[in-house]
PDB file of C-alpha atoms in Angstrom:
ATOM      1  CA  MET L   1       0.032  -0.127   0.125  1.00  0.00           C
ATOM      2  CA  TYR L   2       1.129   3.322  -0.858  1.00  0.00           C
ATOM      3  CA  ASN L   3       0.095   6.624   0.753  1.00  0.00           C
ATOM      4  CA  TYR L   4       0.126  10.014  -0.921  1.00  0.00           C
ATOM      5  CA  ARG L   5      -0.639  13.640   0.076  1.00  0.00           C
ATOM      6  CA  ILE L   6      -2.495  15.338  -3.047  1.00  0.00           C
ATOM      7  CA  THR L   7      -2.260  19.067  -3.231  1.00  0.00           C
ATOM      8  CA  LEU L   8      -4.686  21.172  -5.372  1.00  0.00           C
ATOM      9  CA  GLU L   9      -3.703  24.910  -5.758  1.00  0.00           C
ATOM     10  CA  TRP L  10      -5.681  27.327  -7.310  1.00  0.00           C
ATOM     11  CA  LEU L  11      -3.724  29.331  -9.714  1.00  0.00           C
ATOM     12  CA  GLU L  12      -5.984  31.327 -11.298  1.00  0.00           C
ATOM     13  CA  SER L  13      -9.740  32.153 -12.144  1.00  0.00           C
ATOM     14  CA  THR L  14     -11.888  34.630 -14.153  1.00  0.00           C
ATOM     15  CA  THR L  15     -13.555  35.002 -10.722  1.00  0.00           C
ATOM     16  CA  GLN L  16     -11.603  36.445  -7.857  1.00  0.00           C
ATOM     17  CA  SER L  17     -14.075  35.377  -5.030  1.00  0.00           C
ATOM     18  CA  GLN L  18     -11.716  33.133  -3.133  1.00  0.00           C
ATOM     19  CA  THR L  19     -10.081  33.787  -0.040  1.00  0.00           C
ATOM     20  CA  PRO L  20      -6.137  32.675   0.513  1.00  0.00           C
ATOM     21  CA  GLN L  21      -7.307  29.722   2.470  1.00  0.00           C
ATOM     22  CA  GLU L  22      -9.906  28.675  -0.128  1.00  0.00           C
ATOM     23  CA  ARG L  23      -7.060  28.318  -2.651  1.00  0.00           C
ATOM     24  CA  THR L  24      -5.542  25.081  -1.650  1.00  0.00           C
ATOM     25  CA  ILE L  25      -6.769  21.865  -0.626  1.00  0.00           C
ATOM     26  CA  GLN L  26      -4.511  19.014   0.668  1.00  0.00           C
ATOM     27  CA  PHE L  27      -5.866  15.473   2.002  1.00  0.00           C
ATOM     28  CA  GLN L  28      -3.822  12.120   2.412  1.00  0.00           C
ATOM     29  CA  VAL L  29      -4.990   8.856   0.418  1.00  0.00           C
ATOM     30  CA  PRO L  30      -3.857   5.052   0.485  1.00  0.00           C
ATOM     31  CA  ASN L  31      -3.302   3.373  -2.986  1.00  0.00           C
ATOM     32  CA  HIS L  32      -2.686  -0.275  -3.864  1.00  0.00           C
ATOM     33  CA  ASP L  33      -0.595   1.294  -6.913  1.00  0.00           C
ATOM     34  CA  ASP L  34       2.613   3.558  -7.174  1.00  0.00           C
ATOM     35  CA  LEU L  35       0.788   6.538  -8.673  1.00  0.00           C
ATOM     36  CA  LEU L  36       4.097   7.835  -9.635  1.00  0.00           C
ATOM     37  CA  LYS L  37       5.024   5.339 -11.929  1.00  0.00           C
ATOM     38  CA  ILE L  38       1.515   4.871 -13.288  1.00  0.00           C
ATOM     39  CA  VAL L  39       1.807   8.669 -14.581  1.00  0.00           C
ATOM     40  CA  LYS L  40       4.788   8.168 -16.152  1.00  0.00           C
ATOM     41  CA  ALA L  41       3.599   5.517 -18.046  1.00  0.00           C
ATOM     42  CA  VAL L  42       0.278   6.994 -18.975  1.00  0.00           C
ATOM     43  CA  ARG L  43       2.571   9.607 -20.244  1.00  0.00           C
ATOM     44  CA  SER L  44       5.094   7.965 -22.422  1.00  0.00           C
ATOM     45  CA  LYS L  45       1.587   6.315 -24.141  1.00  0.00           C
ATOM     46  CA  GLY L  46       1.884  10.058 -25.812  1.00  0.00           C
ATOM     47  CA  ILE L  47      -2.367  10.110 -25.515  1.00  0.00           C
ATOM     48  CA  MET L  48      -2.204  13.739 -24.862  1.00  0.00           C
ATOM     49  CA  ASP L  49       0.361  16.062 -23.400  1.00  0.00           C
ATOM     50  CA  ALA L  50       2.115  15.507 -20.119  1.00  0.00           C
ATOM     51  CA  ASP L  51       0.030  17.525 -17.958  1.00  0.00           C
ATOM     52  CA  LYS L  52      -3.103  15.836 -19.111  1.00  0.00           C
ATOM     53  CA  SER L  53      -1.859  12.692 -18.921  1.00  0.00           C
ATOM     54  CA  ALA L  54      -0.788  13.313 -15.555  1.00  0.00           C
ATOM     55  CA  ALA L  55      -4.421  14.202 -14.263  1.00  0.00           C
ATOM     56  CA  LEU L  56      -5.898  11.379 -16.154  1.00  0.00           C
ATOM     57  CA  ALA L  57      -3.488   8.996 -14.650  1.00  0.00           C
ATOM     58  CA  VAL L  58      -4.124  10.704 -11.036  1.00  0.00           C
ATOM     59  CA  GLY L  59      -7.755  11.305 -11.159  1.00  0.00           C
ATOM     60  CA  LEU L  60      -8.742   7.915 -12.689  1.00  0.00           C
ATOM     61  CA  LYS L  61      -6.657   6.129  -9.792  1.00  0.00           C
ATOM     62  CA  LEU L  62      -8.191   7.777  -6.896  1.00  0.00           C
ATOM     63  CA  PHE L  63     -11.413   7.493  -8.835  1.00  0.00           C
ATOM     64  CA  SER L  64     -10.802   4.068  -9.073  1.00  0.00           C
ATOM     65  CA  GLU L  65      -9.338   3.166  -5.500  1.00  0.00           C
ATOM     66  CA  ILE L  66     -12.477   4.301  -4.315  1.00  0.00           C
ATOM     67  CA  VAL L  67     -15.071   2.566  -6.679  1.00  0.00           C
ATOM     68  CA  LEU L  68     -12.983  -0.524  -6.094  1.00  0.00           C
ATOM     69  CA  GLU L  69     -13.266  -0.233  -2.116  1.00  0.00           C
ATOM     70  CA  LYS L  70     -17.054   0.419  -2.288  1.00  0.00           C
ATOM     71  CA  ARG L  71     -17.819  -2.058  -5.452  1.00  0.00           C
ATOM     72  CA  ASN L  72     -20.730  -3.474  -3.490  1.00  0.00           C
ATOM     73  CA  ASP L  73     -22.220  -0.414  -2.899  1.00  0.00           C
ATOM     74  CA  PRO L  74     -25.358   0.235  -4.759  1.00  0.00           C
ATOM     75  CA  LEU L  75     -23.785   3.787  -5.656  1.00  0.00           C
ATOM     76  CA  PHE L  76     -20.401   2.578  -6.874  1.00  0.00           C
ATOM     77  CA  ALA L  77     -21.443  -0.898  -8.083  1.00  0.00           C
ATOM     78  CA  PRO L  78     -22.414   0.476 -11.520  1.00  0.00           C
ATOM     79  CA  LEU L  79     -19.319   2.218 -12.224  1.00  0.00           C
ATOM     80  CA  TRP L  80     -16.895  -0.645 -11.608  1.00  0.00           C
ATOM     81  CA  GLU L  81     -16.985  -2.667 -14.634  1.00  0.00           C
ATOM     82  CA  PRO L  82     -16.534   0.372 -17.121  1.00  0.00           C
ATOM     83  CA  ILE L  83     -13.705   1.670 -15.248  1.00  0.00           C
ATOM     84  CA  ARG L  84     -11.944  -1.833 -15.385  1.00  0.00           C
ATOM     85  CA  LEU L  85     -12.795  -2.035 -18.893  1.00  0.00           C
ATOM     86  CA  PHE L  86     -11.478   1.741 -19.468  1.00  0.00           C
ATOM     87  CA  THR L  87      -8.445   1.060 -17.300  1.00  0.00           C
ATOM     88  CA  GLY L  88      -7.806  -2.085 -19.404  1.00  0.00           C
ATOM     89  CA  GLN L  89      -7.617  -0.304 -22.566  1.00  0.00           C
ATOM     90  CA  LEU L  90      -5.440   2.306 -21.298  1.00  0.00           C
ATOM     91  CA  LYS L  91      -2.860  -0.078 -20.251  1.00  0.00           C
ATOM     92  CA  ALA L  92      -2.926  -1.864 -23.661  1.00  0.00           C
ATOM     93  CA  PHE L  93      -2.924   1.453 -25.677  1.00  0.00           C
ATOM     94  CA  GLN L  94       0.064   1.764 -27.826  1.00  0.00           C
ATOM     95  CA  ALA L  95       1.996   5.124 -28.565  1.00  0.00           C
ATOM     96  CA  SER L  96       2.918   3.815 -32.116  1.00  0.00           C
ATOM     97  CA  GLY L  97      -0.559   4.819 -33.032  1.00  0.00           C
ATOM     98  CA  LEU L  98       0.338   8.580 -32.727  1.00  0.00           C
ATOM     99  CA  ALA L  99       1.459  11.339 -35.328  1.00  0.00           C
ATOM    100  CA  GLU L 100       5.424  11.602 -34.844  1.00  0.00           C
ATOM    101  CA  GLN L 101       4.676  15.308 -34.156  1.00  0.00           C
ATOM    102  CA  ASP L 102       2.356  14.480 -31.502  1.00  0.00           C
ATOM    103  CA  ARG L 103       5.045  11.838 -29.930  1.00  0.00           C
ATOM    104  CA  ASP L 104       7.578  14.849 -30.264  1.00  0.00           C
ATOM    105  CA  ARG L 105       5.287  17.079 -28.190  1.00  0.00           C
ATOM    106  CA  VAL L 106       4.604  14.625 -25.481  1.00  0.00           C
ATOM    107  CA  ALA L 107       8.194  13.702 -25.406  1.00  0.00           C
ATOM    108  CA  ASP L 108       9.218  17.646 -24.894  1.00  0.00           C
ATOM    109  CA  HIS L 109       6.704  17.801 -21.712  1.00  0.00           C
ATOM    110  CA  SER L 110       7.635  14.386 -20.112  1.00  0.00           C
TER     111      SER L 110
END
């Protein structure tokens, strides 16, 4: 089991209604996977730029960990199979399908 501290920091917005205390949220969460290794793996697939790849990997893993834990709960049960299928497709995706310019762009952000 891995333990993480997740920090979300507000950088800018079209509205300035947030106080300094509302601009950052931090929480700790366990996960059965090495999220940093997964982010690197998703980035290497070149599906999108490095930041979006990291957001996809972290968001999916945080969400799927909760769905896995709560898979017998009626609220979460319908989500388990589609998430499992999507995760399998993501793991199997090969970067070879990308145009050369897209691979270069992604590599520059890794």
